[in-house]
Amino acid sequence: MKESRYNFYLSDDEEKTRLIYNAFKNTLVEDEEGKIHNYIEQYKSDVKFNSEFVKEEEYNDLISLGIIVPDEMDERQCAIDANTKKLQSMHQSNKVLSLTIIPTLLCNFKCRYCFESMNTRKNNEHISDEVQNDIIEFIVKSITDNHIKVINIVWYGGEPLLQRNIILSMQSKINEICTHYQIKNHSKIITNGFLLSHETSDLLNKYGIRKIQVTIDGPEHIHNKRRYYPQDPNNNFKTICDNIYRANENIKFLVRINIDKLNMEYIIELIDDLISRKIWPHKNNVSLLTAPVESSENTDLSGVEFSKFESRIRYYMREKYAEINYQLADKVKLNFLYPCPGGDARCGFGVSKNAWVINYDGDLFRCWEPVGQKEHSLGTIQNLLDDFGASIFERIKVDSHLVKQWGCYECKFFPICGNKCHWDFINNNEERRCTEWKNTLKHRLMDQYKLYQQKPNIFANVPFKV
């Protein structure tokens, strides 16, 4: 037996707490006083059973958990084969059609980190009847000719609710098509929430748009500055909170909290504010998500900084939830944040065959980032009507040759990477955005483990033997 090439030996600053994580098997082992690490370090390429270091049961566990592997096993090639198989499977998947539709790039806000501003757009920039009809035609063709079984729609902008009536009209047609062909249809909208009146939420619910993401960037005095609404700058935060509170109960809200160095110290104040307004956790249809701002400015948090902050906020939210819902206190649990087996492949830029972003003018993209930049358009809606975008996908798809060119095969994080964001790398020759675990593995796993040692009952699951 030999040491796995994908082992990570983790310890806190005092080296009192030690863990071993294996990226190939995605396993985590408690290593009391570094005993297992010392054992493996002594034998390296010939890890034989030695009762002075481990019990026979522990030795067998090290094998099953991938910490030590058979001499003849080529882990690198096994990881490459698994990644290649996953990419091929995603390339060939034809059953799900995911469309992000942008009815307008106009926005009523002027957020400091956003790529769009009302001042840079023309007031007549909204989706035309022709583009609407082309999208509907493409959906029908995808069902009849490409045998799509599930359709995911995201309404995005700009501020999409500036074109509420167009959204409702198109969604009505999509619903009729899905009902006729017995196709599953999941629709959501990403909005700043200011125009989300009770009437509008009722209409969205009526037309089947029952998932809404709204961004709140801090308590009132912070949010109103960061997500500036020129027409009524002092009532921005209050209006959004009132809209969420009064919204149709069938709608599920995800409140996204964008975090950087400028607002991180105010997030607990925001959570307390949402509690006082009885928005969270009082309303069962509202959940919170913290996310780092990615603006390439010196105010952005590093991966480690965000990970440590996120751990503190998650624990605070859990304690507050248990405090308010005291009758459920014993059932309120934290999930142990952990890498995804085989990698996190949320980015569909070069791997998902049927995932497209359609701008209001019919321009076609694979990613939200470059929307509105003509030079980065991959084509138009007409390309989808011609061949379902197959010719475009062949130009940009990520395959094993490209992954090898990137140097991913030699990386210890390769089994859990998922070949993340490709946009900057392919289009701007910038460094790839590797998996977040590359920067946060030690701190995220170690912080959660130490919290588990103090309060084991607050976790719903742990990725190691208890």
Short mmCIF file of C-alpha atoms in Angstrom, two decimals:
data_model
loop_
_atom_site.label_atom_id
_atom_site.label_comp_id
_atom_site.label_asym_id
_atom_site.label_seq_id
_atom_site.Cartn_x
_atom_site.Cartn_y
_atom_site.Cartn_z
CA MET A 1 0.00 0.00 0.00
CA LYS A 2 1.07 3.59 -0.57
CA GLU A 3 0.06 7.09 0.46
CA SER A 4 -2.66 8.68 -1.66
CA ARG A 5 -1.52 11.59 -3.83
CA TYR A 6 -4.75 13.39 -2.90
CA ASN A 7 -4.28 13.55 0.88
CA PHE A 8 -4.46 16.89 2.69
CA TYR A 9 -3.09 17.03 6.22
CA LEU A 10 -4.92 19.78 8.08
CA SER A 11 -4.22 21.27 11.49
CA ASP A 12 -5.09 24.40 13.40
CA ASP A 13 -2.47 27.01 14.25
CA GLU A 14 -1.59 25.32 17.54
CA GLU A 15 -1.55 21.90 15.81
CA LYS A 16 -3.78 20.55 18.56
CA THR A 17 -6.53 19.54 16.15
CA ARG A 18 -5.65 17.46 13.10
CA LEU A 19 -7.66 16.11 10.20
CA ILE A 20 -6.84 14.19 7.02
CA TYR A 21 -8.95 14.94 3.95
CA ASN A 22 -8.78 12.82 0.79
CA ALA A 23 -9.97 14.56 -2.36
CA PHE A 24 -10.24 11.43 -4.50
CA LYS A 25 -12.61 9.59 -2.16
CA ASN A 26 -13.93 12.86 -0.66
CA THR A 27 -13.40 11.54 2.87
CA LEU A 28 -12.40 13.12 6.16
CA VAL A 29 -10.56 11.41 9.01
CA GLU A 30 -9.90 12.59 12.54
CA ASP A 31 -6.19 12.26 13.28
CA GLU A 32 -5.64 12.49 17.01
CA GLU A 33 -2.24 14.06 17.77
CA GLY A 34 -1.18 13.44 14.16
CA LYS A 35 -0.69 9.73 14.80
CA ILE A 36 -1.91 8.59 11.36
CA HIS A 37 0.07 11.29 9.55
CA ASN A 38 3.27 10.30 11.35
CA TYR A 39 2.61 6.65 10.55
CA ILE A 40 2.12 7.33 6.82
CA GLU A 41 5.06 9.75 6.75
CA GLN A 42 7.37 7.07 8.12
CA TYR A 43 6.44 4.43 5.55
CA LYS A 44 5.36 6.62 2.55
CA SER A 45 5.43 4.25 -0.43
CA ASP A 46 5.24 1.04 1.64
CA VAL A 47 2.51 1.58 4.21
CA LYS A 48 2.25 -1.78 5.93
CA PHE A 49 0.10 -2.59 8.93
CA ASN A 50 1.93 -1.77 12.17
CA SER A 51 0.12 -2.30 15.45
CA GLU A 52 2.34 0.28 17.16
CA PHE A 53 0.66 3.04 15.16
CA VAL A 54 -2.83 1.79 14.29
CA LYS A 55 -5.26 -0.94 15.13
CA GLU A 56 -6.15 -3.40 12.37
CA GLU A 57 -9.64 -1.88 12.10
CA GLU A 58 -8.12 1.59 11.71
CA TYR A 59 -5.74 0.32 9.02
CA ASN A 60 -8.66 -1.13 7.05
CA ASP A 61 -10.50 2.18 7.46
CA LEU A 62 -7.53 4.03 5.93
CA ILE A 63 -7.82 1.77 2.90
CA SER A 64 -11.60 2.14 2.50
CA LEU A 65 -11.36 5.92 2.96
CA GLY A 66 -8.64 6.22 0.31
CA ILE A 67 -5.94 7.55 2.65
CA ILE A 68 -3.72 4.69 1.55
CA VAL A 69 -4.16 2.91 -1.79
CA PRO A 70 -2.89 -0.22 -3.55
CA ASP A 71 0.59 0.05 -5.07
CA GLU A 72 -0.70 -0.62 -8.58
CA MET A 73 -3.42 2.04 -8.45
CA ASP A 74 -2.89 5.07 -10.69
CA GLU A 75 -5.05 7.62 -8.85
CA ARG A 76 -4.21 10.39 -11.29
CA GLN A 77 -5.52 8.39 -14.25
CA CYS A 78 -8.61 7.31 -12.28
CA ALA A 79 -9.38 10.98 -11.55
CA ILE A 80 -8.85 11.88 -15.22
CA ASP A 81 -11.14 9.06 -16.35
CA ALA A 82 -13.87 10.11 -13.90
CA ASN A 83 -13.65 13.75 -15.01
CA THR A 84 -13.72 12.83 -18.71
CA LYS A 85 -16.74 10.61 -18.18
CA LYS A 86 -18.54 13.39 -16.30
CA LEU A 87 -17.84 15.96 -19.03
CA GLN A 88 -18.99 13.57 -21.76
CA SER A 89 -22.18 12.84 -19.83
CA MET A 90 -22.92 16.56 -19.44
CA HIS A 91 -22.17 17.22 -23.13
CA GLN A 92 -24.59 14.49 -24.19
CA SER A 93 -27.39 15.41 -21.78
CA ASN A 94 -30.36 16.64 -23.84
CA LYS A 95 -33.30 16.35 -21.48
CA VAL A 96 -33.11 19.73 -19.70
CA LEU A 97 -33.31 23.17 -21.36
CA SER A 98 -32.13 26.09 -19.21
CA LEU A 99 -32.81 29.60 -20.46
CA THR A 100 -31.94 32.89 -18.80
CA ILE A 101 -34.09 35.53 -20.49
CA ILE A 102 -33.25 39.21 -20.15
CA PRO A 103 -36.28 41.33 -21.10
CA THR A 104 -34.29 44.53 -20.49
CA LEU A 105 -30.89 45.69 -19.30
CA LEU A 106 -32.39 48.85 -17.85
CA CYS A 107 -32.31 49.11 -14.08
CA ASN A 108 -33.89 51.49 -11.58
CA PHE A 109 -30.96 51.06 -9.16
CA LYS A 110 -27.34 52.22 -9.32
CA CYS A 111 -25.44 49.57 -7.36
CA ARG A 112 -21.74 50.23 -6.81
CA TYR A 113 -20.60 46.80 -8.04
CA CYS A 114 -23.13 46.14 -10.84
CA PHE A 115 -22.28 45.93 -14.53
CA GLU A 116 -25.33 47.89 -15.64
CA SER A 117 -26.65 51.39 -14.93
CA MET A 118 -29.75 53.21 -16.13
CA ASN A 119 -27.55 56.10 -17.22
CA THR A 120 -25.71 53.97 -19.78
CA ARG A 121 -28.80 52.51 -21.43
CA LYS A 122 -31.45 53.82 -23.80
CA ASN A 123 -34.99 53.94 -22.45
CA ASN A 124 -36.39 51.84 -25.30
CA GLU A 125 -34.10 48.87 -24.69
CA HIS A 126 -36.51 46.02 -24.08
CA ILE A 127 -37.25 42.72 -25.73
CA SER A 128 -39.11 43.00 -29.06
CA ASP A 129 -42.10 40.98 -30.22
CA GLU A 130 -39.83 39.31 -32.79
CA VAL A 131 -37.32 38.09 -30.20
CA GLN A 132 -40.16 36.95 -27.93
CA ASN A 133 -41.66 34.91 -30.76
CA ASP A 134 -38.27 33.43 -31.64
CA ILE A 135 -37.76 32.27 -28.04
CA ILE A 136 -41.20 30.66 -27.94
CA GLU A 137 -40.52 28.97 -31.29
CA PHE A 138 -37.17 27.67 -29.99
CA ILE A 139 -38.81 26.20 -26.89
CA VAL A 140 -41.41 24.38 -28.98
CA LYS A 141 -38.74 23.11 -31.37
CA SER A 142 -36.59 21.92 -28.44
CA ILE A 143 -39.51 19.84 -27.18
CA THR A 144 -40.68 18.41 -30.50
CA ASP A 145 -37.32 17.91 -32.22
CA ASN A 146 -34.80 17.72 -29.36
CA HIS A 147 -37.05 15.82 -26.92
CA ILE A 148 -36.58 18.16 -23.97
CA LYS A 149 -38.39 16.96 -20.81
CA VAL A 150 -37.68 19.80 -18.36
CA ILE A 151 -37.50 23.56 -18.91
CA ASN A 152 -35.81 25.92 -16.43
CA ILE A 153 -36.46 29.63 -16.94
CA VAL A 154 -34.67 32.48 -15.14
CA TRP A 155 -35.88 36.05 -15.64
CA TYR A 156 -32.92 38.39 -15.23
CA GLY A 157 -31.77 41.92 -16.03
CA GLY A 158 -31.14 44.84 -15.52
CA GLU A 159 -34.29 44.92 -13.46
CA PRO A 160 -36.67 42.44 -15.13
CA LEU A 161 -39.79 43.77 -13.38
CA LEU A 162 -39.47 46.97 -15.40
CA GLN A 163 -40.95 44.74 -18.11
CA ARG A 164 -43.41 42.87 -15.89
CA ASN A 165 -46.17 42.59 -18.49
CA ILE A 166 -43.83 41.13 -21.08
CA ILE A 167 -42.59 38.56 -18.56
CA LEU A 168 -46.14 37.52 -17.68
CA SER A 169 -47.13 37.30 -21.33
CA MET A 170 -44.15 35.14 -22.28
CA GLN A 171 -44.48 32.99 -19.16
CA SER A 172 -48.14 32.38 -19.98
CA LYS A 173 -47.17 31.08 -23.43
CA ILE A 174 -44.39 28.91 -21.96
CA ASN A 175 -46.84 27.46 -19.43
CA GLU A 176 -49.34 26.60 -22.18
CA ILE A 177 -46.62 24.87 -24.19
CA CYS A 178 -45.43 22.85 -21.20
CA THR A 179 -48.98 21.83 -20.32
CA HIS A 180 -49.70 20.78 -23.90
CA TYR A 181 -46.55 18.66 -24.20
CA GLN A 182 -46.58 17.52 -20.55
CA ILE A 183 -43.20 19.09 -19.85
CA LYS A 184 -41.96 20.09 -16.38
CA ASN A 185 -41.46 23.84 -16.05
CA HIS A 186 -39.50 25.59 -13.28
CA SER A 187 -39.35 29.39 -13.36
CA LYS A 188 -37.69 31.97 -11.13
CA ILE A 189 -36.86 35.67 -11.24
CA ILE A 190 -33.89 37.65 -9.95
CA THR A 191 -34.99 41.15 -8.96
CA ASN A 192 -33.91 43.98 -6.70
CA GLY A 193 -37.34 43.72 -5.11
CA PHE A 194 -38.37 47.37 -5.22
CA LEU A 195 -41.17 46.82 -7.75
CA LEU A 196 -42.32 43.58 -6.13
CA SER A 197 -45.66 44.83 -4.82
CA HIS A 198 -48.23 42.45 -3.36
CA GLU A 199 -50.16 42.65 -6.65
CA THR A 200 -47.03 41.73 -8.60
CA SER A 201 -46.21 38.80 -6.31
CA ASP A 202 -49.76 37.50 -6.76
CA LEU A 203 -49.36 37.71 -10.54
CA LEU A 204 -45.99 35.96 -10.48
CA ASN A 205 -47.50 33.20 -8.37
CA LYS A 206 -50.47 32.92 -10.74
CA TYR A 207 -48.16 32.44 -13.71
CA GLY A 208 -45.94 29.92 -11.94
CA ILE A 209 -42.91 32.10 -11.13
CA ARG A 210 -42.67 31.04 -7.51
CA LYS A 211 -38.97 31.42 -6.76
CA ILE A 212 -37.58 34.92 -6.30
CA GLN A 213 -34.07 36.05 -5.47
CA VAL A 214 -33.75 39.49 -3.90
CA THR A 215 -30.52 41.16 -2.79
CA ILE A 216 -30.18 43.06 0.49
CA ASP A 217 -26.69 44.32 1.24
CA GLY A 218 -26.92 45.35 4.86
CA PRO A 219 -29.15 47.19 7.32
CA GLU A 220 -31.08 50.20 6.09
CA HIS A 221 -28.31 52.81 6.32
CA ILE A 222 -25.86 50.55 4.45
CA HIS A 223 -28.20 49.00 1.87
CA ASN A 224 -29.59 52.36 0.75
CA LYS A 225 -26.07 53.55 -0.06
CA ARG A 226 -24.78 50.39 -1.73
CA ARG A 227 -27.92 49.67 -3.73
CA TYR A 228 -28.85 53.23 -4.49
CA TYR A 229 -32.33 54.09 -5.80
CA PRO A 230 -32.13 57.64 -7.19
CA GLN A 231 -35.88 58.31 -7.18
CA ASP A 232 -36.42 57.47 -3.51
CA PRO A 233 -33.02 56.82 -1.88
CA ASN A 234 -34.25 56.81 1.73
CA ASN A 235 -37.08 54.28 1.33
CA ASN A 236 -35.30 51.63 -0.72
CA PHE A 237 -34.62 49.17 2.10
CA LYS A 238 -38.00 49.63 3.78
CA THR A 239 -39.90 49.14 0.52
CA ILE A 240 -38.08 45.90 -0.27
CA CYS A 241 -38.60 44.51 3.24
CA ASP A 242 -42.30 45.43 3.15
CA ASN A 243 -42.65 43.77 -0.26
CA ILE A 244 -41.11 40.52 0.99
CA TYR A 245 -43.24 40.54 4.14
CA ARG A 246 -46.50 41.11 2.23
CA ALA A 247 -45.73 38.85 -0.73
CA ASN A 248 -47.80 35.85 -1.72
CA GLU A 249 -47.05 32.99 0.72
CA ASN A 250 -46.61 30.49 -2.13
CA ILE A 251 -43.48 32.27 -3.30
CA LYS A 252 -40.12 31.11 -1.97
CA PHE A 253 -37.67 33.95 -1.37
CA LEU A 254 -33.91 33.67 -1.38
CA VAL A 255 -32.47 36.84 0.14
CA ARG A 256 -28.92 37.15 -1.14
CA ILE A 257 -26.53 39.22 0.96
CA ASN A 258 -23.50 40.35 -1.06
CA ILE A 259 -20.53 40.79 1.25
CA ASP A 260 -17.22 42.62 0.97
CA LYS A 261 -14.90 44.48 3.33
CA LEU A 262 -17.15 47.55 3.29
CA ASN A 263 -20.30 45.95 4.70
CA MET A 264 -19.22 42.77 6.50
CA GLU A 265 -19.30 44.37 9.95
CA TYR A 266 -22.97 45.29 9.46
CA ILE A 267 -24.36 41.86 8.48
CA ILE A 268 -25.32 40.79 11.99
CA GLU A 269 -27.17 44.10 12.33
CA LEU A 270 -29.02 43.23 9.11
CA ILE A 271 -29.99 39.78 10.40
CA ASP A 272 -31.27 41.33 13.63
CA ASP A 273 -33.23 43.86 11.56
CA LEU A 274 -34.87 41.11 9.48
CA ILE A 275 -35.78 39.37 12.72
CA SER A 276 -37.34 42.51 14.18
CA ARG A 277 -39.40 42.95 11.01
CA LYS A 278 -40.54 39.30 11.32
CA ILE A 279 -39.22 38.47 7.86
CA TRP A 280 -36.65 35.85 8.89
CA PRO A 281 -36.95 33.26 10.33
CA HIS A 282 -40.61 33.95 11.09
CA LYS A 283 -41.69 33.46 7.47
CA ASN A 284 -41.14 29.89 6.31
CA ASN A 285 -40.84 30.96 2.68
CA VAL A 286 -37.76 33.16 3.26
CA SER A 287 -34.16 31.91 3.42
CA LEU A 288 -30.88 33.81 3.53
CA LEU A 289 -27.70 33.34 1.48
CA THR A 290 -24.38 35.09 2.03
CA ALA A 291 -22.16 35.48 -1.05
CA PRO A 292 -18.87 37.28 -1.72
CA VAL A 293 -18.78 40.28 -4.05
CA GLU A 294 -16.56 39.53 -7.06
CA SER A 295 -15.65 42.89 -8.52
CA SER A 296 -11.84 42.69 -8.84
CA GLU A 297 -11.53 45.60 -6.40
CA ASN A 298 -9.43 45.76 -3.26
CA THR A 299 -12.62 45.73 -1.21
CA ASP A 300 -13.35 42.10 -2.16
CA LEU A 301 -12.84 39.45 0.52
CA SER A 302 -10.33 36.69 -0.09
CA GLY A 303 -11.58 33.11 -0.06
CA VAL A 304 -10.24 32.55 3.46
CA GLU A 305 -11.66 35.83 4.76
CA PHE A 306 -15.11 35.02 3.40
CA SER A 307 -14.97 31.43 4.67
CA LYS A 308 -14.19 32.52 8.23
CA PHE A 309 -16.86 35.21 8.11
CA GLU A 310 -19.40 32.79 6.66
CA SER A 311 -18.77 30.30 9.49
CA ARG A 312 -19.45 32.96 12.12
CA ILE A 313 -22.64 34.16 10.39
CA ARG A 314 -23.98 30.65 9.89
CA TYR A 315 -23.56 29.86 13.58
CA TYR A 316 -25.16 33.18 14.57
CA MET A 317 -28.15 32.50 12.31
CA ARG A 318 -28.54 29.00 13.72
CA GLU A 319 -28.55 30.32 17.29
CA LYS A 320 -31.07 33.04 16.45
CA TYR A 321 -33.32 30.58 14.62
CA ALA A 322 -33.27 28.21 17.59
CA GLU A 323 -33.91 31.08 19.99
CA ILE A 324 -37.01 32.26 18.10
CA ASN A 325 -38.35 28.82 17.24
CA TYR A 326 -37.50 27.44 20.68
CA GLN A 327 -39.95 24.56 20.33
CA LEU A 328 -37.80 23.36 17.40
CA ALA A 329 -34.45 24.20 18.99
CA ASP A 330 -33.25 20.59 19.10
CA LYS A 331 -34.15 20.11 15.43
CA VAL A 332 -32.42 23.24 14.10
CA LYS A 333 -29.22 21.92 12.52
CA LEU A 334 -26.31 23.18 10.46
CA ASN A 335 -25.16 21.33 7.39
CA PHE A 336 -21.45 20.54 7.43
CA LEU A 337 -20.16 22.43 4.37
CA TYR A 338 -18.17 19.96 2.33
CA PRO A 339 -16.77 19.49 -1.21
CA CYS A 340 -19.02 17.86 -3.81
CA PRO A 341 -17.95 14.38 -4.94
CA GLY A 342 -16.70 14.69 -8.50
CA GLY A 343 -16.61 18.47 -8.32
CA ASP A 344 -19.00 21.39 -8.28
CA ALA A 345 -20.13 22.05 -11.86
CA ARG A 346 -22.58 24.94 -11.36
CA CYS A 347 -20.98 26.89 -14.19
CA GLY A 348 -22.51 25.70 -17.45
CA PHE A 349 -20.42 27.86 -19.79
CA GLY A 350 -18.67 25.04 -21.61
CA VAL A 351 -20.26 21.90 -20.21
CA SER A 352 -24.07 22.15 -20.41
CA LYS A 353 -25.29 21.67 -23.96
CA ASN A 354 -28.70 23.28 -23.49
CA ALA A 355 -27.97 26.29 -21.28
CA TRP A 356 -28.27 29.75 -22.87
CA VAL A 357 -28.54 33.40 -21.89
CA ILE A 358 -30.70 35.41 -24.30
CA ASN A 359 -30.44 39.19 -24.21
CA TYR A 360 -33.39 41.48 -25.00
CA ASP A 361 -31.98 42.11 -28.53
CA GLY A 362 -31.67 38.38 -29.31
CA ASP A 363 -27.91 38.22 -28.71
CA LEU A 364 -26.78 34.89 -27.34
CA PHE A 365 -24.43 34.26 -24.42
CA ARG A 366 -23.42 31.36 -22.22
CA CYS A 367 -22.70 33.43 -19.13
CA TRP A 368 -24.32 36.35 -17.32
CA GLU A 369 -21.06 38.30 -16.99
CA PRO A 370 -20.63 39.55 -20.58
CA VAL A 371 -24.30 40.20 -21.30
CA GLY A 372 -24.72 43.43 -23.27
CA GLN A 373 -21.17 43.34 -24.62
CA LYS A 374 -21.64 42.79 -28.35
CA GLU A 375 -18.04 41.73 -28.84
CA HIS A 376 -18.62 38.73 -26.56
CA SER A 377 -21.91 37.60 -28.07
CA LEU A 378 -21.71 34.03 -29.40
CA GLY A 379 -24.47 34.53 -31.94
CA THR A 380 -28.19 35.23 -31.93
CA ILE A 381 -31.43 33.44 -31.19
CA GLN A 382 -31.40 32.45 -34.86
CA ASN A 383 -28.47 30.09 -34.15
CA LEU A 384 -30.67 28.22 -31.69
CA LEU A 385 -33.42 27.95 -34.27
CA ASP A 386 -30.95 26.68 -36.89
CA ASP A 387 -29.25 23.88 -34.96
CA PHE A 388 -30.08 24.29 -31.26
CA GLY A 389 -26.76 26.12 -30.84
CA ALA A 390 -24.77 22.94 -31.55
CA SER A 391 -22.21 24.72 -33.76
CA ILE A 392 -21.60 27.32 -31.05
CA PHE A 393 -21.26 24.69 -28.34
CA GLU A 394 -18.65 22.80 -30.36
CA ARG A 395 -16.53 25.98 -30.40
CA ILE A 396 -16.60 26.61 -26.68
CA LYS A 397 -17.16 23.26 -24.99
CA VAL A 398 -14.74 22.18 -22.29
CA ASP A 399 -13.33 18.72 -22.97
CA SER A 400 -10.49 16.61 -21.59
CA HIS A 401 -7.94 18.18 -23.97
CA LEU A 402 -8.71 21.66 -22.67
CA VAL A 403 -8.64 20.52 -19.04
CA LYS A 404 -5.22 18.98 -19.66
CA GLN A 405 -4.02 22.19 -21.31
CA TRP A 406 -5.07 24.13 -18.21
CA GLY A 407 -2.79 21.93 -16.08
CA CYS A 408 -5.68 20.61 -13.99
CA TYR A 409 -4.52 17.00 -14.10
CA GLU A 410 -1.57 17.72 -11.82
CA CYS A 411 -3.59 19.60 -9.18
CA LYS A 412 -4.43 17.89 -5.88
CA PHE A 413 -7.85 19.54 -5.96
CA PHE A 414 -8.67 18.11 -9.39
CA PRO A 415 -11.12 15.39 -8.15
CA ILE A 416 -13.32 18.02 -6.45
CA CYS A 417 -12.78 20.98 -8.78
CA GLY A 418 -15.56 20.57 -11.32
CA ASN A 419 -13.66 22.79 -13.80
CA LYS A 420 -15.17 26.03 -12.50
CA CYS A 421 -15.70 29.39 -14.24
CA HIS A 422 -14.23 29.40 -17.75
CA TRP A 423 -15.22 32.87 -18.88
CA ASP A 424 -12.20 34.96 -17.91
CA PHE A 425 -9.77 32.21 -18.86
CA ILE A 426 -11.15 31.58 -22.33
CA ASN A 427 -12.04 35.13 -23.33
CA ASN A 428 -9.56 37.33 -21.48
CA ASN A 429 -6.61 34.98 -20.98
CA GLU A 430 -6.89 35.58 -17.25
CA GLU A 431 -6.21 33.06 -14.52
CA ARG A 432 -9.00 30.54 -14.12
CA ARG A 433 -11.27 30.75 -11.13
CA CYS A 434 -10.46 27.43 -9.54
CA THR A 435 -12.69 25.74 -6.99
CA GLU A 436 -13.22 27.81 -3.84
CA TRP A 437 -11.90 24.84 -1.86
CA LYS A 438 -8.42 25.57 -3.15
CA ASN A 439 -8.25 28.55 -0.82
CA THR A 440 -10.66 27.57 1.93
CA LEU A 441 -10.32 23.81 2.50
CA LYS A 442 -8.24 24.01 5.67
CA HIS A 443 -10.10 26.86 7.34
CA ARG A 444 -13.60 25.76 6.40
CA LEU A 445 -13.21 22.12 7.45
CA MET A 446 -11.15 22.93 10.53
CA ASP A 447 -13.48 25.67 11.80
CA GLN A 448 -16.53 23.43 11.42
CA TYR A 449 -14.78 20.49 13.05
CA LYS A 450 -13.75 22.56 16.08
CA LEU A 451 -17.34 23.81 16.42
CA TYR A 452 -18.51 20.20 16.19
CA GLN A 453 -16.17 19.26 19.04
CA GLN A 454 -17.78 21.95 21.20
CA LYS A 455 -21.40 21.42 20.11
CA PRO A 456 -21.82 18.12 18.24
CA ASN A 457 -25.61 18.22 18.36
CA ILE A 458 -25.99 21.31 16.19
CA PHE A 459 -24.86 19.56 12.98
CA ALA A 460 -27.27 17.62 10.79
CA ASN A 461 -24.48 15.54 9.32
CA VAL A 462 -20.73 15.12 9.61
CA PRO A 463 -18.48 13.60 6.92
CA PHE A 464 -16.45 11.45 9.29
CA LYS A 465 -16.93 8.54 11.64
CA VAL A 466 -18.26 9.60 15.04
#
